[in-house]
CSV table of C-alpha atoms and ligand atoms in Angstrom, one decimal:
chain,number,residue,atom,x,y,z
V,1,MET,CA,0.0,0.0,0.0
V,2,GLN,CA,1.3,3.4,-1.0
V,3,LEU,CA,0.9,6.7,1.0
V,4,CYS,CA,0.5,9.8,-1.1
V,5,ARG,CA,0.8,13.2,0.5
V,6,THR,CA,0.5,15.4,-2.6
V,7,VAL,CA,-1.9,15.7,-5.5
V,8,ALA,CA,1.1,15.1,-7.8
V,9,GLU,CA,1.8,11.8,-6.2
V,10,VAL,CA,-1.8,10.6,-6.7
V,11,ARG,CA,-1.8,11.8,-10.3
V,12,SER,CA,1.3,9.8,-11.1
V,13,LEU,CA,0.0,6.6,-9.4
V,14,ARG,CA,-3.6,6.8,-10.7
V,15,PRO,CA,-3.0,5.4,-14.2
V,16,LYS,CA,-1.9,2.0,-12.7
V,17,PHE,CA,-5.5,1.2,-11.9
V,18,ALA,CA,-8.1,0.6,-14.6
V,19,ARG,CA,-11.0,0.8,-12.1
V,20,LEU,CA,-10.7,2.3,-8.7
V,21,GLY,CA,-13.1,2.3,-5.8
V,22,PHE,CA,-12.8,5.3,-3.4
V,23,VAL,CA,-13.7,5.8,0.3
V,24,PRO,CA,-13.3,9.4,1.5
V,25,THR,CA,-12.7,9.6,5.3
V,26,MET,CA,-11.6,11.9,8.0
V,27,GLY,CA,-9.5,9.1,9.5
V,28,TYR,CA,-9.6,7.5,12.9
V,29,LEU,CA,-10.9,4.5,11.0
V,30,HIS,CA,-13.3,2.0,12.5
V,31,GLU,CA,-15.1,-1.1,11.2
V,32,GLY,CA,-17.7,1.0,9.4
V,33,HIS,CA,-15.0,2.6,7.2
V,34,LEU,CA,-13.3,-0.7,6.7
V,35,ARG,CA,-16.5,-2.3,5.4
V,36,LEU,CA,-16.7,0.5,2.8
V,37,VAL,CA,-13.1,-0.1,1.8
V,38,ARG,CA,-13.8,-3.9,1.3
V,39,ARG,CA,-16.8,-3.0,-0.7
V,40,ALA,CA,-14.9,-0.6,-2.9
V,41,LYS,CA,-12.1,-3.2,-3.5
V,42,ALA,CA,-14.6,-6.0,-4.3
V,43,ALA,CA,-16.4,-3.8,-6.8
V,44,CYS,CA,-13.4,-2.3,-8.6
V,45,GLY,CA,-10.4,-4.6,-7.9
V,46,ALA,CA,-8.5,-1.6,-6.4
V,47,ALA,CA,-9.3,0.8,-3.5
V,48,ALA,CA,-8.1,4.2,-2.5
V,49,VAL,CA,-8.9,5.9,0.9
V,50,SER,CA,-8.4,9.6,1.7
V,51,ILE,CA,-7.7,10.6,5.2
V,52,PHE,CA,-8.2,14.4,5.7
V,53,VAL,CA,-9.9,16.2,8.5
V,54,ASN,CA,-11.5,18.9,6.3
V,55,PRO,CA,-11.3,22.3,8.1
V,56,ILE,CA,-13.9,24.0,5.9
V,57,GLN,CA,-16.7,21.6,7.0
V,58,PHE,CA,-16.3,22.6,10.7
V,59,ALA,CA,-17.8,25.7,12.2
V,60,ALA,CA,-15.7,27.8,14.6
V,61,ASP,CA,-17.3,26.2,17.7
V,62,ASP,CA,-17.0,22.6,16.2
V,63,ASP,CA,-14.5,19.9,17.3
V,64,LEU,CA,-11.9,20.5,14.5
V,65,GLU,CA,-8.9,20.7,16.9
V,66,ARG,CA,-10.2,17.9,19.1
V,67,TYR,CA,-11.1,15.5,16.2
V,68,PRO,CA,-9.3,12.2,16.8
V,69,ARG,CA,-6.3,11.5,14.6
V,70,ASP,CA,-3.9,8.5,14.4
V,71,LEU,CA,-2.4,8.2,11.0
V,72,ALA,CA,-0.1,5.2,11.8
V,73,ARG,CA,-3.0,3.2,13.1
V,74,ASP,CA,-5.2,4.2,10.1
V,75,LEU,CA,-2.6,3.2,7.6
V,76,ALA,CA,-2.3,-0.3,9.2
V,77,LEU,CA,-6.1,-0.8,9.2
V,78,ALA,CA,-6.5,0.5,5.7
V,79,GLU,CA,-3.8,-1.8,4.4
V,80,ALA,CA,-5.3,-4.8,6.2
V,81,ALA,CA,-8.6,-4.0,4.5
V,82,GLY,CA,-7.1,-4.2,1.0
V,83,THR,CA,-6.4,-0.5,0.3
V,84,ASP,CA,-4.0,0.1,-2.6
V,85,PHE,CA,-3.2,3.7,-1.7
V,86,VAL,CA,-4.0,6.3,0.9
V,87,PHE,CA,-4.2,10.0,0.1
V,88,ALA,CA,-3.5,12.0,3.3
V,89,PRO,CA,-2.7,15.6,2.4
V,90,GLU,CA,-1.9,18.5,4.7
V,91,ALA,CA,-4.5,21.2,4.7
V,92,GLY,CA,-2.3,23.5,2.6
V,93,GLU,CA,-2.1,20.9,-0.2
V,94,LEU,CA,-5.9,21.1,-0.7
V,95,TYR,CA,-6.5,24.7,0.4
V,96,PRO,CA,-3.5,26.8,-0.7
V,97,ARG,CA,-3.5,30.5,0.2
V,98,GLY,CA,-6.2,32.3,-1.7
V,99,PHE,CA,-8.6,29.3,-2.0
V,100,THR,CA,-12.2,30.6,-2.0
V,101,THR,CA,-14.3,28.3,-4.2
V,102,ARG,CA,-17.3,26.6,-2.6
V,103,VAL,CA,-19.5,23.9,-4.1
V,104,ASP,CA,-23.1,24.4,-2.9
V,105,VAL,CA,-25.5,21.6,-3.8
V,106,GLY,CA,-28.5,23.5,-2.6
V,107,LEU,CA,-30.3,20.8,-0.6
V,108,THR,CA,-31.1,23.4,2.1
V,109,GLU,CA,-34.1,21.9,3.8
V,110,GLY,CA,-32.4,19.1,5.7
V,111,ALA,CA,-32.3,19.3,9.5
V,112,GLU,CA,-28.5,18.7,9.7
V,113,ASN,CA,-28.0,21.5,7.2
V,114,ARG,CA,-30.1,23.9,9.3
V,115,ALA,CA,-28.2,22.8,12.4
V,116,ARG,CA,-24.8,23.2,10.8
V,117,PRO,CA,-24.9,26.1,8.3
V,118,GLY,CA,-22.1,25.9,5.7
V,119,HIS,CA,-21.2,22.3,6.7
V,120,PHE,CA,-22.4,20.6,3.5
V,121,ALA,CA,-20.8,23.2,1.2
V,122,GLY,CA,-17.6,22.3,3.0
V,123,VAL,CA,-18.3,18.6,2.4
V,124,ALA,CA,-19.3,19.1,-1.2
V,125,THR,CA,-16.2,21.2,-1.9
V,126,VAL,CA,-13.7,18.7,-0.5
V,127,VAL,CA,-15.5,15.7,-2.1
V,128,THR,CA,-15.5,17.4,-5.5
V,129,LYS,CA,-11.7,18.1,-5.1
V,130,LEU,CA,-11.0,14.6,-4.0
V,131,PHE,CA,-13.1,13.1,-6.9
V,132,ASN,CA,-11.1,15.3,-9.3
V,133,ILE,CA,-7.8,14.2,-7.8
V,134,ILE,CA,-8.5,10.5,-7.3
V,135,GLN,CA,-10.7,10.1,-10.4
V,136,PRO,CA,-12.5,7.0,-9.0
V,137,SER,CA,-15.0,4.8,-10.9
V,138,LEU,CA,-17.0,4.3,-7.7
V,139,ALA,CA,-17.2,6.1,-4.4
V,140,VAL,CA,-18.7,4.5,-1.3
V,141,PHE,CA,-20.2,6.4,1.6
V,142,GLY,CA,-22.1,5.3,4.8
V,143,GLN,CA,-25.8,5.8,5.3
V,144,LYS,CA,-25.1,7.1,8.9
V,145,ASP,CA,-24.6,10.5,7.3
V,146,ALA,CA,-27.9,10.4,5.5
V,147,GLU,CA,-28.0,14.0,4.5
V,148,GLN,CA,-24.4,13.9,3.3
V,149,ALA,CA,-25.3,10.8,1.2
V,150,ALA,CA,-28.2,12.8,-0.4
V,151,VAL,CA,-25.8,15.8,-1.0
V,152,ILE,CA,-23.2,13.6,-2.7
V,153,ARG,CA,-25.7,11.7,-4.9
V,154,LYS,CA,-27.0,15.0,-6.1
V,155,LEU,CA,-23.6,16.5,-6.6
V,156,ALA,CA,-22.6,13.5,-8.8
V,157,ARG,CA,-25.8,13.7,-10.8
V,158,ASP,CA,-26.0,17.5,-11.2
V,159,LEU,CA,-22.4,17.9,-12.2
V,160,ASP,CA,-22.3,14.8,-14.5
V,161,LEU,CA,-19.3,13.5,-12.6
V,162,GLY,CA,-19.5,10.0,-14.1
V,163,ILE,CA,-18.7,8.4,-10.7
V,164,LYS,CA,-21.0,5.7,-9.3
V,165,ILE,CA,-22.1,6.6,-5.8
V,166,GLU,CA,-22.9,3.7,-3.5
V,167,ILE,CA,-24.4,4.2,0.0
V,168,ALA,CA,-23.7,1.3,2.4
V,169,PRO,CA,-25.8,0.5,5.5
V,170,THR,CA,-24.8,2.0,8.8
V,171,ALA,CA,-22.3,-0.2,10.7
V,172,ARG,CA,-23.4,-0.7,14.3
V,173,GLU,CA,-21.9,-1.8,17.6
V,174,ALA,CA,-23.5,-4.9,19.1
V,175,ASP,CA,-26.0,-2.8,21.2
V,176,GLY,CA,-27.1,-0.8,18.1
V,177,LEU,CA,-25.0,2.4,18.5
V,178,ALA,CA,-23.9,3.6,15.0
V,179,MET,CA,-20.1,3.4,14.6
V,180,SER,CA,-18.5,6.8,14.5
V,181,SER,CA,-15.0,8.2,15.1
V,182,ARG,CA,-16.7,10.6,17.6
V,183,ASN,CA,-17.8,7.7,19.8
V,184,SER,CA,-14.2,7.8,21.1
V,185,TYR,CA,-15.0,11.0,23.0
V,186,LEU,CA,-17.6,9.2,25.2
V,187,THR,CA,-16.9,8.4,28.8
V,188,PRO,CA,-18.1,4.9,29.9
V,189,SER,CA,-21.4,6.3,31.3
V,190,GLU,CA,-22.0,8.4,28.2
V,191,ARG,CA,-21.2,5.4,26.0
V,192,ALA,CA,-23.9,3.4,27.8
V,193,ALA,CA,-26.4,6.3,27.4
V,194,ALA,CA,-25.6,6.8,23.7
V,195,VAL,CA,-27.5,3.6,22.8
V,196,VAL,CA,-30.6,5.8,23.2
V,197,LEU,CA,-30.2,7.1,19.7
V,198,SER,CA,-30.6,3.8,18.0
V,199,ARG,CA,-33.4,2.8,20.5
V,200,ALA,CA,-35.3,6.0,19.5
V,201,LEU,CA,-35.0,4.9,15.8
V,202,GLN,CA,-36.1,1.4,16.7
V,203,ALA,CA,-39.2,2.8,18.4
V,204,ALA,CA,-40.2,4.6,15.2
V,205,GLU,CA,-39.4,1.5,13.1
V,206,PHE,CA,-41.6,-0.5,15.3
V,207,ALA,CA,-44.5,1.9,15.0
V,208,PHE,CA,-44.0,2.0,11.2
V,209,ALA,CA,-44.0,-1.8,11.0
V,210,GLN,CA,-47.3,-1.7,12.9
V,211,GLY,CA,-48.8,0.5,10.1
V,212,GLU,CA,-48.2,4.0,11.5
V,213,ARG,CA,-47.5,6.4,8.6
V,214,ASP,CA,-48.0,9.8,10.2
V,215,PRO,CA,-44.6,11.5,10.3
V,216,ALA,CA,-45.5,13.6,13.4
V,217,VAL,CA,-46.5,10.4,15.3
V,218,LEU,CA,-43.3,8.6,14.2
V,219,ARG,CA,-41.2,11.6,15.2
V,220,ALA,CA,-43.0,11.7,18.6
V,221,ARG,CA,-42.2,8.0,19.2
V,222,ALA,CA,-38.5,8.6,18.8
V,223,LEU,CA,-38.6,11.8,20.8
V,224,THR,CA,-40.2,10.1,23.8
V,225,VAL,CA,-37.4,7.5,23.9
V,226,LEU,CA,-34.7,10.2,23.7
V,227,ALA,CA,-36.3,12.4,26.3
V,228,ALA,CA,-36.2,9.5,28.8
V,229,GLU,CA,-32.4,9.5,28.8
V,230,PRO,CA,-31.0,12.1,31.3
V,231,LEU,CA,-27.6,12.3,29.6
V,232,ALA,CA,-29.1,13.1,26.2
V,233,ARG,CA,-29.9,16.6,25.0
V,234,VAL,CA,-31.9,16.5,21.8
V,235,ASP,CA,-30.7,18.7,19.0
V,236,TYR,CA,-33.4,17.6,16.5
V,237,VAL,CA,-35.6,14.7,15.5
V,238,ALA,CA,-36.6,15.2,11.9
V,239,VAL,CA,-38.9,13.5,9.4
V,240,ALA,CA,-38.2,14.2,5.8
V,241,ASP,CA,-38.3,12.9,2.2
V,242,PRO,CA,-35.1,10.8,1.8
V,243,ASP,CA,-34.2,12.3,-1.6
V,244,THR,CA,-35.2,16.0,-1.3
V,245,LEU,CA,-34.8,16.2,2.5
V,246,ASN,CA,-37.9,18.4,2.6
V,247,PRO,CA,-39.8,18.0,5.9
V,248,LEU,CA,-42.8,15.7,5.8
V,249,SER,CA,-46.1,16.5,7.4
V,250,LEU,CA,-48.5,14.2,5.5
V,251,PRO,CA,-48.4,10.4,5.8
V,252,ALA,CA,-45.8,8.9,3.5
V,253,GLU,CA,-44.5,5.4,2.5
V,254,ARG,CA,-40.8,6.4,2.6
V,255,ILE,CA,-39.6,8.6,5.5
V,256,LEU,CA,-36.1,9.6,6.5
V,257,LEU,CA,-36.2,9.8,10.3
V,258,SER,CA,-33.0,11.4,11.4
V,259,LEU,CA,-31.8,12.7,14.8
V,260,ALA,CA,-29.0,14.5,16.5
V,261,ALA,CA,-28.3,14.6,20.2
V,262,ARG,CA,-25.6,15.6,22.6
V,263,ILE,CA,-24.4,13.0,25.0
V,264,GLY,CA,-22.4,15.1,27.4
V,265,ALA,CA,-20.2,17.3,25.1
V,266,THR,CA,-20.4,14.9,22.1
V,267,ARG,CA,-22.8,15.5,19.3
V,268,LEU,CA,-24.0,12.2,17.7
V,269,ILE,CA,-26.3,11.6,14.7
V,270,ASP,CA,-28.2,8.6,13.4
V,271,ASN,CA,-31.1,7.9,11.1
V,272,THR,CA,-33.3,5.3,9.6
V,273,VAL,CA,-35.2,5.2,6.3
V,274,LEU,CA,-38.7,3.9,7.1
V,275,GLY,CA,-40.1,2.0,4.2
M,1,LIG,O1,-18.0,11.6,6.2
M,1,LIG,C1,-16.9,12.1,6.3
M,1,LIG,O2,-16.0,11.5,7.0
M,1,LIG,C2,-16.6,13.5,5.7
M,1,LIG,O3,-17.7,14.3,5.7
M,1,LIG,C3,-16.0,13.3,4.3
M,1,LIG,C4,-17.0,12.7,3.3
M,1,LIG,C5,-14.7,12.5,4.3
M,1,LIG,C6,-15.7,14.7,3.7
M,1,LIG,O4,-14.7,15.4,4.5
């Protein structure tokens, strides 16, 4: 496995691979990322991973400085999962002095977009750059970031990128907690409390399976579960169309139920697509 630090290094390596699957990450890899890498490799015969904590998708009061980093560990995990090369640039390599361009996909109605203004323009900008540098045939993302998945799908479609976008199911711990690099912030008691996010989704899934289609009722089911956990502070529980991210008020057969909550100081997100 090769480590590329510069765009020029990737450009000279890229022609070696006829088809290339790509997994963009911010590092501190976990089993959820590694599943995406294995999927990319199986589909294309070769896989690239980027490791870059993208400063322009963090707000001033976000956890950019604190975000967990361990490149040596990430490289060992990526290699064991079958990665052919890792692109891990310094911030100055992607954002040289004077960089001002932003890619704005315009999916503005999502709850996460409203909670984190500017975040998805930061994501869409870095992903566009990474796609241009890596030139993958396929890129694989996780469903845990449902709004991000919708943004990337639309980006690839609207800009005719010619890259297949695949969204893989959320990888979960044995108790249901969605895998996330940010889970490493949790203290043992917070980690125990964090399972409430997936329990809240399960409550809505159960109601949906019983025939409930009213988005407000499904949302209330999830909210009730979250509200019962003293360590959880709800940021939002949202019910939306999975493609447009527009909020739903009328009964629907496909509903994206997404939520964000703070467990202690750690903000976690999770979601489920009902139907
Ligand atoms: O999902 C992530 O880890 C990031 O948002 C991504 C897609 C790597 C862009 O920085």
